[in-house]
Amino acid sequence: MSSISNVSENTPHLLVLGMGGTIAGLAPNPEENPLQYQAGQVGVDALVAHVQSVVPEGVKLVSRQVANINSRNLTDANLSTLGFGVREALLDTAVRGIVITHGTDTIEETGLFLQATCGKLAQAQNKRVILTGAMLPSNAPGADGPSNLLDALRWASTSIDNCPGGVYAVMDGRGCMAMDLAKRHATALNAPLQNAPSSSVGLINPSWLSGVKAVQSAWSEDLPIPEASEWPWVEILTSHAGARPETILQWLGSAVQGFVLAGSGHGGFHDAWVQPLDLAMAQGIALVRTTRTGAGSTLLNIPELDLPGCRASGSFTAPRARIALQLALNAAKQANKAGKPLTWQDFFARIADLPEIR
Ligand code: ASP
């Protein structure tokens, strides 16, 4: 990670980690076509400099570029680097809170990843980790990045009472737990948290806050961050009309370790996949069922009895379930190495069975 600071790193400060995205994007013709742009062009130091004069008084900022990418290209290695950087910052006594500027395409994956690997540490250290981004590039008229960054800095600064340390996201004037993110609109300014239980940034909603506390008391232990080369290979497969057995059969004998099924309705899948999936599970491929509908929960043993080796994903979207399965497979491997007979299902359940915020 390269480091750029406007204060000494020993002075109490908020750390802003830059990952890229539209918030750091530039459009060649922003007036005529603001949506034709390249993400990940502007350095996080410049994003911070832009809002520097209006941050709450007394808040010092240090910025650090972790990556500068279009988040549709997010890699396992990017997540490992970010996760280790966040952990280090949470343990650093000079860091009061952490803001991460990120592309919105895969912000939901990063949100779930950070909750599952750093959520307990953030709570224990009483620091907020805030993900934010933008839907308009930095040079578009009415760009939403600066106000989102400012709101995130406000939320991360310890001056906001009541809201405990934890991993959150802020966009379009609202905040939610980062594990509740799901980009459900291509262009709306609140796309990643449109469907998430959330609170206004200005006035924290007490019933949302009690939901956050219920999740946090149920979240007992962070999962290990996989090293860049250790992420298990997990694919998302969508069931649809006319599904073919070959979609599953082609993976048999490959190194894939898990499938997340984006099923229809309750998370069911086409009959053409029943036998191929039996074969996949017999080969040790882990299976998680989700729903492609975009909302609602996928419950155990509905619509059919789950086969041994298959788990329903609760309220997780397919991208979040994929990260949860990767982390669960990795955690089970580490536990087994340490002589603990825990399965991926044990770890997956810890994440998927957390209470839902209403
Ligand atoms: N494609 C962009 C990204 O995810 C979209 C955004 O940031 O809003 O990096």
Tab-separated table of C-alpha atoms and ligand atoms in Angstrom:
chain	number	residue	atom	x	y	z
A	1	MET	CA	0.000	0.000	0.000
A	2	SER	CA	1.380	3.424	-0.841
A	3	SER	CA	0.793	6.066	1.791
A	4	ILE	CA	0.017	9.763	1.470
A	5	SER	CA	-0.697	11.820	4.571
A	6	ASN	CA	-1.572	15.347	5.443
A	7	VAL	CA	-0.718	14.694	9.109
A	8	SER	CA	1.837	12.529	10.909
A	9	GLU	CA	0.586	8.954	11.196
A	10	ASN	CA	1.043	9.183	15.009
A	11	THR	CA	-1.521	12.008	15.327
A	12	PRO	CA	-5.062	10.693	16.021
A	13	HIS	CA	-6.713	10.542	12.592
A	14	LEU	CA	-9.269	8.943	10.329
A	15	LEU	CA	-7.723	6.654	7.742
A	16	VAL	CA	-9.187	6.806	4.218
A	17	LEU	CA	-8.376	3.717	2.142
A	18	GLY	CA	-8.866	4.115	-1.626
A	19	MET	CA	-10.000	1.155	-3.737
A	20	GLY	CA	-11.060	3.088	-6.866
A	21	GLY	CA	-14.556	2.959	-8.388
A	22	THR	CA	-16.773	5.652	-9.861
A	23	ILE	CA	-16.075	7.914	-6.901
A	24	ALA	CA	-12.561	8.075	-8.395
A	25	GLY	CA	-13.849	8.024	-11.992
A	26	LEU	CA	-13.394	10.555	-14.803
A	27	ALA	CA	-15.658	11.146	-17.814
A	28	PRO	CA	-14.098	12.644	-20.983
A	29	ASN	CA	-17.327	14.596	-21.685
A	30	PRO	CA	-18.970	14.932	-18.284
A	31	GLU	CA	-21.541	17.514	-19.392
A	32	GLU	CA	-22.864	15.513	-22.377
A	33	ASN	CA	-22.404	11.966	-21.159
A	34	PRO	CA	-21.530	11.592	-17.473
A	35	LEU	CA	-22.240	7.838	-17.509
A	36	GLN	CA	-19.545	7.153	-20.110
A	37	TYR	CA	-16.455	7.256	-17.920
A	38	GLN	CA	-13.537	5.276	-16.581
A	39	ALA	CA	-13.614	4.222	-12.933
A	40	GLY	CA	-10.495	4.323	-10.739
A	41	GLN	CA	-8.682	7.321	-12.282
A	42	VAL	CA	-8.306	9.808	-9.409
A	43	GLY	CA	-6.069	9.114	-6.400
A	44	VAL	CA	-7.631	8.889	-2.943
A	45	ASP	CA	-5.355	11.749	-1.819
A	46	ALA	CA	-7.131	14.035	-4.319
A	47	LEU	CA	-10.589	12.831	-3.184
A	48	VAL	CA	-9.632	13.643	0.399
A	49	ALA	CA	-8.092	17.000	-0.549
A	50	HIS	CA	-11.391	17.945	-2.223
A	51	VAL	CA	-13.377	17.638	1.028
A	52	GLN	CA	-10.564	18.565	3.428
A	53	SER	CA	-11.791	22.112	4.094
A	54	VAL	CA	-15.279	20.963	5.159
A	55	VAL	CA	-14.511	17.948	7.392
A	56	PRO	CA	-15.695	18.302	10.999
A	57	GLU	CA	-13.335	20.454	13.054
A	58	GLY	CA	-10.461	18.617	14.683
A	59	VAL	CA	-10.708	15.580	12.372
A	60	LYS	CA	-7.317	14.789	10.823
A	61	LEU	CA	-7.155	12.642	7.724
A	62	VAL	CA	-4.581	10.196	6.374
A	63	SER	CA	-5.198	8.600	2.987
A	64	ARG	CA	-3.768	5.427	1.536
A	65	GLN	CA	-4.248	3.905	-1.910
A	66	VAL	CA	-4.893	0.147	-1.661
A	67	ALA	CA	-6.006	-0.255	-5.295
A	68	ASN	CA	-7.477	2.012	-7.990
A	69	ILE	CA	-9.732	-0.271	-9.996
A	70	ASN	CA	-13.164	-0.608	-11.484
A	71	SER	CA	-14.662	-2.817	-8.785
A	72	ARG	CA	-16.182	-5.172	-11.355
A	73	ASN	CA	-12.555	-6.389	-11.585
A	74	LEU	CA	-12.158	-6.906	-7.820
A	75	THR	CA	-9.912	-9.893	-7.073
A	76	ASP	CA	-9.417	-12.228	-4.137
A	77	ALA	CA	-5.974	-10.648	-3.688
A	78	ASN	CA	-7.556	-7.145	-3.476
A	79	LEU	CA	-9.818	-8.389	-0.678
A	80	SER	CA	-6.921	-9.973	1.228
A	81	THR	CA	-4.877	-6.749	1.006
A	82	LEU	CA	-7.826	-4.634	2.109
A	83	GLY	CA	-8.768	-6.992	4.953
A	84	PHE	CA	-5.240	-7.125	6.368
A	85	GLY	CA	-4.976	-3.309	6.017
A	86	VAL	CA	-8.255	-2.785	7.886
A	87	ARG	CA	-7.214	-5.161	10.666
A	88	GLU	CA	-3.891	-3.385	11.060
A	89	ALA	CA	-5.630	0.007	11.198
A	90	LEU	CA	-8.179	-1.223	13.750
A	91	LEU	CA	-5.292	-2.208	16.036
A	92	ASP	CA	-3.432	1.093	15.481
A	93	THR	CA	-4.121	3.398	18.432
A	94	ALA	CA	-3.650	6.523	16.259
A	95	VAL	CA	-6.513	5.500	13.925
A	96	ARG	CA	-9.925	6.657	15.195
A	97	GLY	CA	-11.957	5.278	12.324
A	98	ILE	CA	-11.613	4.009	8.755
A	99	VAL	CA	-13.357	5.105	5.548
A	100	ILE	CA	-13.035	3.032	2.373
A	101	THR	CA	-13.814	4.561	-1.034
A	102	HIS	CA	-14.945	1.692	-3.277
A	103	GLY	CA	-16.692	0.949	-6.558
A	104	THR	CA	-20.357	0.131	-6.094
A	105	ASP	CA	-20.498	-2.882	-8.463
A	106	THR	CA	-18.984	-5.268	-5.918
A	107	ILE	CA	-19.256	-3.187	-2.747
A	108	GLU	CA	-21.653	-5.828	-1.432
A	109	GLU	CA	-18.967	-8.510	-1.607
A	110	THR	CA	-16.470	-6.289	0.213
A	111	GLY	CA	-19.134	-5.343	2.784
A	112	LEU	CA	-19.847	-8.957	3.705
A	113	PHE	CA	-16.142	-9.838	3.635
A	114	LEU	CA	-15.230	-7.040	6.071
A	115	GLN	CA	-18.113	-7.831	8.435
A	116	ALA	CA	-17.169	-11.523	8.551
A	117	THR	CA	-13.429	-10.938	9.017
A	118	CYS	CA	-13.183	-7.613	10.913
A	119	GLY	CA	-16.660	-6.994	12.419
A	120	LYS	CA	-15.838	-8.244	15.920
A	121	LEU	CA	-12.495	-6.477	15.986
A	122	ALA	CA	-14.113	-3.173	14.931
A	123	GLN	CA	-16.709	-3.574	17.668
A	124	ALA	CA	-14.093	-4.490	20.302
A	125	GLN	CA	-11.872	-1.542	19.310
A	126	ASN	CA	-14.935	0.734	19.232
A	127	LYS	CA	-14.042	2.010	15.756
A	128	ARG	CA	-16.270	2.412	12.732
A	129	VAL	CA	-15.218	1.127	9.317
A	130	ILE	CA	-17.321	2.883	6.655
A	131	LEU	CA	-17.578	1.881	3.020
A	132	THR	CA	-18.684	4.523	0.549
A	133	GLY	CA	-18.700	5.146	-3.192
A	134	ALA	CA	-20.539	7.096	-5.861
A	135	MET	CA	-22.788	6.548	-8.848
A	136	LEU	CA	-21.472	9.549	-10.806
A	137	PRO	CA	-17.834	10.089	-11.763
A	138	SER	CA	-15.858	12.720	-9.882
A	139	ASN	CA	-16.054	15.353	-12.668
A	140	ALA	CA	-19.785	14.947	-13.471
A	141	PRO	CA	-22.152	17.837	-12.712
A	142	GLY	CA	-23.736	17.050	-9.315
A	143	ALA	CA	-21.185	14.307	-8.566
A	144	ASP	CA	-22.325	12.446	-5.436
A	145	GLY	CA	-18.833	11.327	-4.342
A	146	PRO	CA	-17.830	14.366	-2.240
A	147	SER	CA	-21.042	14.390	-0.171
A	148	ASN	CA	-20.871	10.612	0.315
A	149	LEU	CA	-17.241	10.852	1.419
A	150	LEU	CA	-18.082	13.684	3.791
A	151	ASP	CA	-21.000	11.735	5.297
A	152	ALA	CA	-18.742	8.693	5.691
A	153	LEU	CA	-16.087	10.803	7.446
A	154	ARG	CA	-18.765	12.195	9.779
A	155	TRP	CA	-20.064	8.706	10.533
A	156	ALA	CA	-16.557	7.357	11.114
A	157	SER	CA	-15.529	10.179	13.428
A	158	THR	CA	-16.037	9.307	17.073
A	159	SER	CA	-18.212	12.370	17.643
A	160	ILE	CA	-21.397	10.464	16.635
A	161	ASP	CA	-22.834	8.987	19.846
A	162	ASN	CA	-24.625	5.668	20.248
A	163	CYS	CA	-23.520	4.005	17.041
A	164	PRO	CA	-21.092	1.253	18.135
A	165	GLY	CA	-17.847	0.280	16.454
A	166	GLY	CA	-18.550	-1.961	13.467
A	167	VAL	CA	-18.531	-2.211	9.679
A	168	TYR	CA	-21.026	0.070	7.921
A	169	ALA	CA	-21.701	1.704	4.551
A	170	VAL	CA	-22.886	5.227	3.776
A	171	MET	CA	-24.404	6.550	0.522
A	172	ASP	CA	-26.963	9.125	-0.510
A	173	GLY	CA	-27.440	10.363	3.052
A	174	ARG	CA	-28.117	6.960	4.580
A	175	GLY	CA	-26.085	4.365	6.454
A	176	CYS	CA	-26.498	0.597	6.837
A	177	MET	CA	-24.477	-2.369	8.069
A	178	ALA	CA	-22.038	-3.229	5.287
A	179	MET	CA	-23.290	-6.829	5.295
A	180	ASP	CA	-26.723	-5.533	4.189
A	181	LEU	CA	-25.453	-3.911	0.978
A	182	ALA	CA	-26.754	-5.234	-2.359
A	183	LYS	CA	-26.578	-3.188	-5.557
A	184	ARG	CA	-30.123	-3.496	-6.886
A	185	HIS	CA	-30.275	-0.622	-9.382
A	186	ALA	CA	-27.996	0.235	-12.290
A	187	THR	CA	-28.024	4.007	-11.878
A	188	ALA	CA	-29.929	5.244	-8.781
A	189	LEU	CA	-27.798	7.298	-6.395
A	190	ASN	CA	-28.678	4.964	-3.520
A	191	ALA	CA	-28.249	1.771	-5.593
A	192	PRO	CA	-26.162	-0.311	-3.137
A	193	LEU	CA	-28.372	0.282	-0.116
A	194	GLN	CA	-31.734	0.827	-1.772
A	195	ASN	CA	-33.143	-2.364	-0.202
A	196	ALA	CA	-31.034	-2.373	2.962
A	197	PRO	CA	-32.371	-1.615	6.442
A	198	SER	CA	-30.740	1.764	7.029
A	199	SER	CA	-30.720	4.989	8.997
A	200	SER	CA	-30.387	8.632	8.044
A	201	VAL	CA	-26.793	9.783	8.472
A	202	GLY	CA	-27.921	12.926	10.294
A	203	LEU	CA	-30.120	11.276	12.904
A	204	ILE	CA	-29.527	7.656	13.823
A	205	ASN	CA	-32.775	5.697	13.896
A	206	PRO	CA	-33.172	3.917	17.297
A	207	SER	CA	-34.931	0.823	15.931
A	208	TRP	CA	-32.243	0.355	13.258
A	209	LEU	CA	-29.603	0.788	15.971
A	210	SER	CA	-31.153	-1.883	18.180
A	211	GLY	CA	-31.092	-4.220	15.144
A	212	VAL	CA	-27.387	-3.469	14.695
A	213	LYS	CA	-26.744	-4.292	18.341
A	214	ALA	CA	-28.649	-7.596	18.019
A	215	VAL	CA	-26.475	-8.572	15.025
A	216	GLN	CA	-23.317	-7.546	16.838
A	217	SER	CA	-24.103	-9.512	19.981
A	218	ALA	CA	-24.783	-12.608	17.851
A	219	TRP	CA	-21.494	-12.177	15.925
A	220	SER	CA	-19.050	-13.871	18.277
A	221	GLU	CA	-15.828	-14.333	16.353
A	222	ASP	CA	-14.262	-13.022	13.138
A	223	LEU	CA	-13.324	-15.573	10.471
A	224	PRO	CA	-9.740	-15.759	9.184
A	225	ILE	CA	-8.774	-13.645	6.147
A	226	PRO	CA	-7.543	-16.007	3.418
A	227	GLU	CA	-4.080	-15.242	2.056
A	228	ALA	CA	-4.301	-14.066	-1.583
A	229	SER	CA	-3.521	-17.527	-2.986
A	230	GLU	CA	-5.753	-19.438	-0.551
A	231	TRP	CA	-9.233	-18.301	-1.591
A	232	PRO	CA	-11.376	-21.328	-2.446
A	233	TRP	CA	-12.806	-21.370	-5.973
A	234	VAL	CA	-16.583	-20.867	-5.771
A	235	GLU	CA	-18.895	-20.190	-8.729
A	236	ILE	CA	-22.404	-18.688	-8.919
A	237	LEU	CA	-24.792	-20.618	-11.192
A	238	THR	CA	-28.265	-19.319	-12.055
A	239	SER	CA	-31.162	-21.722	-12.546
A	240	HIS	CA	-33.463	-20.744	-15.409
A	241	ALA	CA	-35.964	-22.040	-17.932
A	242	GLY	CA	-34.278	-24.522	-20.223
A	243	ALA	CA	-31.401	-25.252	-17.764
A	244	ARG	CA	-29.091	-28.029	-19.002
A	245	PRO	CA	-27.304	-30.750	-17.015
A	246	GLU	CA	-24.046	-29.823	-18.791
A	247	THR	CA	-23.911	-26.522	-16.869
A	248	ILE	CA	-23.155	-28.595	-13.745
A	249	LEU	CA	-21.510	-31.653	-15.316
A	250	GLN	CA	-18.754	-29.600	-16.962
A	251	TRP	CA	-17.329	-28.773	-13.509
A	252	LEU	CA	-16.923	-32.389	-12.372
A	253	GLY	CA	-13.242	-33.180	-12.141
A	254	SER	CA	-12.282	-29.486	-11.982
A	255	ALA	CA	-10.737	-27.749	-8.954
A	256	VAL	CA	-13.958	-25.881	-8.119
A	257	GLN	CA	-14.822	-26.233	-4.418
A	258	GLY	CA	-18.279	-24.746	-4.185
A	259	PHE	CA	-21.375	-23.604	-6.038
A	260	VAL	CA	-23.790	-20.885	-5.052
A	261	LEU	CA	-27.065	-21.562	-6.829
A	262	ALA	CA	-29.089	-18.468	-7.645
A	263	GLY	CA	-32.298	-20.474	-7.709
A	264	SER	CA	-35.799	-19.516	-8.769
A	265	GLY	CA	-38.441	-18.553	-6.183
A	266	HIS	CA	-37.489	-19.953	-2.765
A	267	GLY	CA	-34.113	-21.003	-4.134
A	268	GLY	CA	-35.217	-24.111	-5.994
A	269	PHE	CA	-33.501	-25.322	-9.131
A	270	HIS	CA	-34.415	-27.028	-12.398
A	271	ASP	CA	-34.981	-30.792	-12.264
A	272	ALA	CA	-32.312	-31.137	-14.968
A	273	TRP	CA	-29.766	-30.192	-12.280
A	274	VAL	CA	-30.832	-32.660	-9.562
A	275	GLN	CA	-28.671	-35.597	-10.620
A	276	PRO	CA	-25.663	-33.541	-11.722
A	277	LEU	CA	-25.722	-31.721	-8.369
A	278	ASP	CA	-25.826	-35.065	-6.522
A	279	LEU	CA	-22.707	-36.045	-8.430
A	280	ALA	CA	-21.062	-32.714	-7.623
A	281	MET	CA	-21.773	-33.078	-3.913
A	282	ALA	CA	-20.548	-36.688	-3.947
A	283	GLN	CA	-17.299	-35.238	-5.299
A	284	GLY	CA	-17.132	-32.897	-2.274
A	285	ILE	CA	-18.313	-29.696	-3.962
A	286	ALA	CA	-20.101	-27.516	-1.383
A	287	LEU	CA	-23.546	-26.246	-2.321
A	288	VAL	CA	-25.415	-23.148	-1.133
A	289	ARG	CA	-28.892	-22.245	-2.385
A	290	THR	CA	-29.962	-18.598	-2.779
A	291	THR	CA	-32.829	-16.934	-4.638
A	292	ARG	CA	-32.459	-15.029	-7.897
A	293	THR	CA	-35.561	-12.960	-7.041
A	294	GLY	CA	-33.549	-10.175	-5.399
A	295	ALA	CA	-35.378	-10.137	-2.074
A	296	GLY	CA	-36.630	-12.403	0.699
A	297	SER	CA	-34.983	-15.349	2.442
A	298	THR	CA	-33.919	-18.767	1.221
A	299	LEU	CA	-34.895	-21.151	4.018
A	300	LEU	CA	-33.574	-24.575	4.976
A	301	ASN	CA	-35.574	-27.492	3.515
A	302	ILE	CA	-37.843	-25.255	1.390
A	303	PRO	CA	-39.061	-25.844	-1.305
A	304	GLU	CA	-37.554	-29.360	-0.998
A	305	LEU	CA	-35.540	-31.165	1.655
A	306	ASP	CA	-31.931	-30.015	1.440
A	307	LEU	CA	-29.502	-32.782	0.622
A	308	PRO	CA	-26.635	-33.361	3.047
A	309	GLY	CA	-23.867	-31.037	1.891
A	310	CYS	CA	-26.313	-28.311	0.812
A	311	ARG	CA	-27.155	-25.179	2.826
A	312	ALA	CA	-29.774	-22.492	2.358
A	313	SER	CA	-28.415	-18.952	2.436
A	314	GLY	CA	-30.943	-17.100	4.610
A	315	SER	CA	-31.228	-13.480	3.480
A	316	PHE	CA	-27.972	-13.483	1.519
A	317	THR	CA	-27.862	-12.528	-2.130
A	318	ALA	CA	-25.795	-14.803	-4.373
A	319	PRO	CA	-22.682	-12.516	-4.331
A	320	ARG	CA	-22.746	-12.311	-0.527
A	321	ALA	CA	-23.368	-16.062	-0.192
A	322	ARG	CA	-20.392	-16.661	-2.452
A	323	ILE	CA	-18.046	-14.672	-0.184
A	324	ALA	CA	-19.544	-16.356	2.906
A	325	LEU	CA	-18.969	-19.795	1.386
A	326	GLN	CA	-15.382	-18.949	0.435
A	327	LEU	CA	-14.658	-17.718	3.976
A	328	ALA	CA	-16.435	-20.731	5.517
A	329	LEU	CA	-14.485	-23.236	3.390
A	330	ASN	CA	-11.234	-21.487	4.300
A	331	ALA	CA	-12.131	-21.308	8.016
A	332	ALA	CA	-13.005	-25.023	8.099
A	333	LYS	CA	-9.682	-25.863	6.451
A	334	GLN	CA	-7.774	-23.798	9.049
A	335	ALA	CA	-9.798	-25.325	11.903
A	336	ASN	CA	-9.167	-28.872	10.650
A	337	LYS	CA	-5.430	-28.140	10.414
A	338	ALA	CA	-5.579	-27.076	14.074
A	339	GLY	CA	-7.324	-30.370	14.950
A	340	LYS	CA	-10.844	-28.905	15.363
A	341	PRO	CA	-13.534	-31.018	13.628
A	342	LEU	CA	-15.575	-28.060	12.300
A	343	THR	CA	-17.232	-28.053	8.874
A	344	TRP	CA	-17.843	-25.263	6.343
A	345	GLN	CA	-21.522	-25.526	7.261
A	346	ASP	CA	-20.663	-24.634	10.894
A	347	PHE	CA	-18.911	-21.452	9.772
A	348	PHE	CA	-21.458	-20.603	7.071
A	349	ALA	CA	-24.297	-20.871	9.604
A	350	ARG	CA	-22.549	-18.377	11.908
A	351	ILE	CA	-22.763	-15.737	9.168
A	352	ALA	CA	-26.032	-16.677	7.441
A	353	ASP	CA	-28.039	-17.170	10.634
A	354	LEU	CA	-27.368	-13.694	12.071
A	355	PRO	CA	-30.563	-11.843	13.033
A	356	GLU	CA	-32.066	-9.663	10.294
A	357	ILE	CA	-32.528	-5.944	10.889
A	358	ARG	CA	-36.135	-4.929	10.184
B	1	ASP	N1	-18.146	0.109	-12.215
B	1	ASP	C1	-17.981	1.004	-11.073
B	1	ASP	C2	-17.212	0.255	-10.007
B	1	ASP	O1	-17.782	-0.572	-9.374
B	1	ASP	C3	-19.288	1.430	-10.568
B	1	ASP	C4	-19.269	2.325	-9.365
B	1	ASP	O2	-18.291	2.517	-8.682
B	1	ASP	O3	-20.357	2.861	-9.056
B	1	ASP	O4	-16.033	0.486	-9.849
